[in-house]
């Protein structure tokens, strides 16, 4: 007994598959390359804002006239969030600590380039640091480095915020109600000071949001 499988009927006509337009292929490639700029924990999906920041960084990196494109190859982000300040919105970009040295070197120029792409918004960069509480021995850590304490991390956040300029001095004022107000003085001789003078309200708002301190 010889049983033959029925053959599939041939279609009367076939519709050829159209290749995507060149600009669509280019756009998909750029999005794929921009995704490499985001470093997240396994299973955590990037937000829409993080995609936009990563794409902006990649666009600056591939711009032939950019003088920071070589440094941007080693720059990745670990997160981004948008906060509201008194004058305008602020995009806070979090950077892995291993990439912070590179970001710090080009921080002023990078902020200016990103603010051109995110018009009417301020951009600040902050390195991602890990804090250890007083129960660090339970985690198998015998000695807690000073850089991992709450105070040290908050001081570092403030230094990151005011970049590319540097802090010249600090003074804490205790109010009548017992609350504390931190006054920060920036280096008056720093040539980058002029570029941050209009951002003092932004620095204060972001610092309070991240540390719950004024």
Short mmCIF file of C-alpha atoms in Angstrom, two decimals, residues 37-206:
data_model
loop_
_atom_site.label_atom_id
_atom_site.label_comp_id
_atom_site.label_asym_id
_atom_site.label_seq_id
_atom_site.Cartn_x
_atom_site.Cartn_y
_atom_site.Cartn_z
CA UNK A 37 24.76 52.96 25.98
CA UNK A 38 22.38 51.77 28.72
CA UNK A 39 23.71 49.48 31.44
CA UNK A 40 20.87 47.99 33.49
CA UNK A 41 20.50 45.02 35.79
CA UNK A 42 19.40 41.82 34.12
CA UNK A 43 15.67 41.80 33.51
CA UNK A 44 15.21 45.55 34.03
CA UNK A 45 13.90 47.33 30.94
CA UNK A 46 15.09 50.90 30.18
CA UNK A 47 12.54 53.70 30.36
CA UNK A 48 11.60 55.91 27.43
CA UNK A 49 13.66 58.78 28.87
CA UNK A 50 16.71 56.54 29.20
CA UNK A 51 16.31 55.55 25.55
CA UNK A 52 16.18 59.23 24.56
CA UNK A 53 19.31 60.09 26.58
CA UNK A 54 21.19 57.09 25.17
CA UNK A 55 20.20 58.04 21.61
CA UNK A 56 21.36 61.62 22.20
CA UNK A 57 24.72 60.38 23.50
CA UNK A 58 25.13 58.10 20.50
CA UNK A 59 24.24 60.93 18.09
CA UNK A 60 26.95 63.11 19.64
CA UNK A 61 29.42 60.23 19.45
CA UNK A 62 28.90 59.68 15.71
CA UNK A 63 28.92 63.39 14.83
CA UNK A 64 32.11 63.96 12.79
CA UNK A 65 32.62 67.50 14.11
CA UNK A 66 32.26 66.50 17.79
CA UNK A 67 35.45 66.98 19.82
CA UNK A 68 34.32 64.57 22.57
CA UNK A 69 33.27 61.60 20.41
CA UNK A 70 36.42 59.62 21.33
CA UNK A 71 35.69 59.96 25.04
CA UNK A 72 32.01 59.11 24.59
CA UNK A 73 32.84 55.61 23.40
CA UNK A 74 33.48 54.58 27.00
CA UNK A 75 30.46 56.40 28.45
CA UNK A 76 27.33 54.45 29.42
CA UNK A 77 24.40 55.37 31.66
CA UNK A 78 22.70 53.34 34.38
CA UNK A 79 19.55 55.43 34.62
CA UNK A 80 17.83 58.75 33.98
CA UNK A 81 14.99 60.60 35.66
CA UNK A 82 13.21 63.90 35.12
CA UNK A 83 12.62 66.23 38.07
CA UNK A 84 10.87 69.57 38.37
CA UNK A 85 12.88 72.57 39.56
CA UNK A 86 11.68 76.13 40.11
CA UNK A 87 12.54 77.42 36.65
CA UNK A 88 12.51 74.36 34.41
CA UNK A 89 12.64 70.57 34.23
CA UNK A 90 15.89 68.75 35.00
CA UNK A 91 17.14 65.50 33.51
CA UNK A 92 19.29 63.67 36.07
CA UNK A 93 21.57 61.16 34.33
CA UNK A 94 23.08 58.45 36.50
CA UNK A 95 26.42 57.05 35.37
CA UNK A 96 28.17 53.85 36.57
CA UNK A 97 31.09 54.75 38.81
CA UNK A 98 33.61 53.09 36.49
CA UNK A 99 32.62 55.52 33.72
CA UNK A 100 32.55 58.61 35.92
CA UNK A 101 36.22 59.50 35.40
CA UNK A 102 35.59 59.88 31.66
CA UNK A 103 32.36 61.84 32.18
CA UNK A 104 34.04 64.20 34.64
CA UNK A 105 36.70 65.04 32.06
CA UNK A 106 34.15 66.17 29.45
CA UNK A 107 31.26 67.08 31.78
CA UNK A 108 30.93 70.73 30.77
CA UNK A 109 30.98 70.12 27.02
CA UNK A 110 28.74 67.06 27.31
CA UNK A 111 26.10 68.98 29.29
CA UNK A 112 26.07 71.76 26.70
CA UNK A 113 25.61 69.28 23.84
CA UNK A 114 22.79 67.42 25.59
CA UNK A 115 20.96 70.62 26.53
CA UNK A 116 20.91 71.53 22.84
CA UNK A 117 19.01 68.30 22.17
CA UNK A 118 16.73 68.61 25.24
CA UNK A 119 15.72 72.23 24.81
CA UNK A 120 14.39 74.16 27.81
CA UNK A 121 15.70 71.48 30.18
CA UNK A 122 18.76 71.35 32.39
CA UNK A 123 20.97 68.25 32.42
CA UNK A 124 23.08 67.07 35.35
CA UNK A 125 25.27 63.99 35.78
CA UNK A 126 25.68 61.97 38.97
CA UNK A 127 27.89 58.94 39.54
CA UNK A 128 26.19 55.83 40.88
CA UNK A 129 27.56 54.97 44.30
CA UNK A 130 26.70 52.25 46.80
CA UNK A 131 26.02 53.18 50.43
CA UNK A 132 26.67 50.77 53.30
CA UNK A 133 24.71 51.10 56.52
CA UNK A 134 25.99 50.33 60.01
CA UNK A 135 24.98 46.69 59.64
CA UNK A 136 27.65 46.09 57.03
CA UNK A 137 29.22 43.28 59.09
CA UNK A 138 26.10 41.18 58.52
CA UNK A 139 26.87 41.38 54.79
CA UNK A 140 30.36 40.00 55.30
CA UNK A 141 32.14 43.37 55.11
CA UNK A 142 34.46 43.87 58.09
CA UNK A 143 35.41 47.50 57.54
CA UNK A 144 33.11 50.06 55.98
CA UNK A 145 35.05 52.44 53.70
CA UNK A 146 34.41 56.09 54.47
CA UNK A 147 33.41 56.67 50.83
CA UNK A 148 30.46 54.30 51.36
CA UNK A 149 28.96 56.19 54.33
CA UNK A 150 25.79 58.25 53.98
CA UNK A 151 27.60 61.53 54.63
CA UNK A 152 30.37 60.82 52.11
CA UNK A 153 27.92 59.78 49.38
CA UNK A 154 25.84 62.94 49.88
CA UNK A 155 28.97 65.08 49.68
CA UNK A 156 29.97 63.34 46.46
CA UNK A 157 26.50 63.89 44.98
CA UNK A 158 26.86 67.62 45.64
CA UNK A 159 30.29 67.68 43.96
CA UNK A 160 28.88 65.82 40.95
CA UNK A 161 25.93 68.21 40.68
CA UNK A 162 27.96 71.43 40.45
CA UNK A 163 30.35 70.02 37.86
CA UNK A 164 32.26 71.04 35.85
CA UNK A 165 33.07 73.74 38.40
CA UNK A 166 34.35 72.90 41.90
CA UNK A 167 33.26 73.64 45.45
CA UNK A 168 35.37 76.32 47.14
CA UNK A 169 33.78 76.17 50.59
CA UNK A 170 30.72 75.08 52.57
CA UNK A 171 28.88 76.50 55.57
CA UNK A 172 25.99 75.04 57.55
CA UNK A 173 23.48 77.45 59.06
CA UNK A 174 21.17 76.25 61.83
CA UNK A 175 17.79 77.98 61.74
CA UNK A 176 15.62 78.91 64.74
CA UNK A 177 13.37 75.88 64.21
CA UNK A 178 16.40 73.57 64.34
CA UNK A 179 16.56 72.86 60.61
CA UNK A 180 19.87 73.04 58.81
CA UNK A 181 20.67 74.96 55.64
CA UNK A 182 23.83 74.17 53.72
CA UNK A 183 25.46 77.07 51.87
CA UNK A 184 27.89 76.17 49.09
CA UNK A 185 30.51 78.51 47.65
CA UNK A 186 31.92 77.77 44.20
CA UNK A 187 35.44 78.58 43.10
CA UNK A 188 35.33 82.26 41.98
CA UNK A 189 38.39 81.82 39.76
CA UNK A 190 37.03 78.81 37.88
CA UNK A 191 36.45 79.65 34.22
CA UNK A 192 33.47 77.23 34.15
CA UNK A 193 31.67 79.17 36.91
CA UNK A 194 29.82 81.41 34.43
CA UNK A 195 28.24 78.38 32.77
CA UNK A 196 26.58 77.23 36.03
CA UNK A 197 25.51 80.55 37.56
CA UNK A 198 21.98 80.24 36.19
CA UNK A 199 21.61 76.71 37.51
CA UNK A 200 21.84 77.27 41.28
CA UNK A 201 18.11 76.67 41.75
CA UNK A 202 18.42 73.46 39.76
CA UNK A 203 21.29 72.21 41.92
CA UNK A 204 19.34 72.93 45.13
CA UNK A 205 16.18 71.20 43.87
CA UNK A 206 17.99 68.06 42.68
#
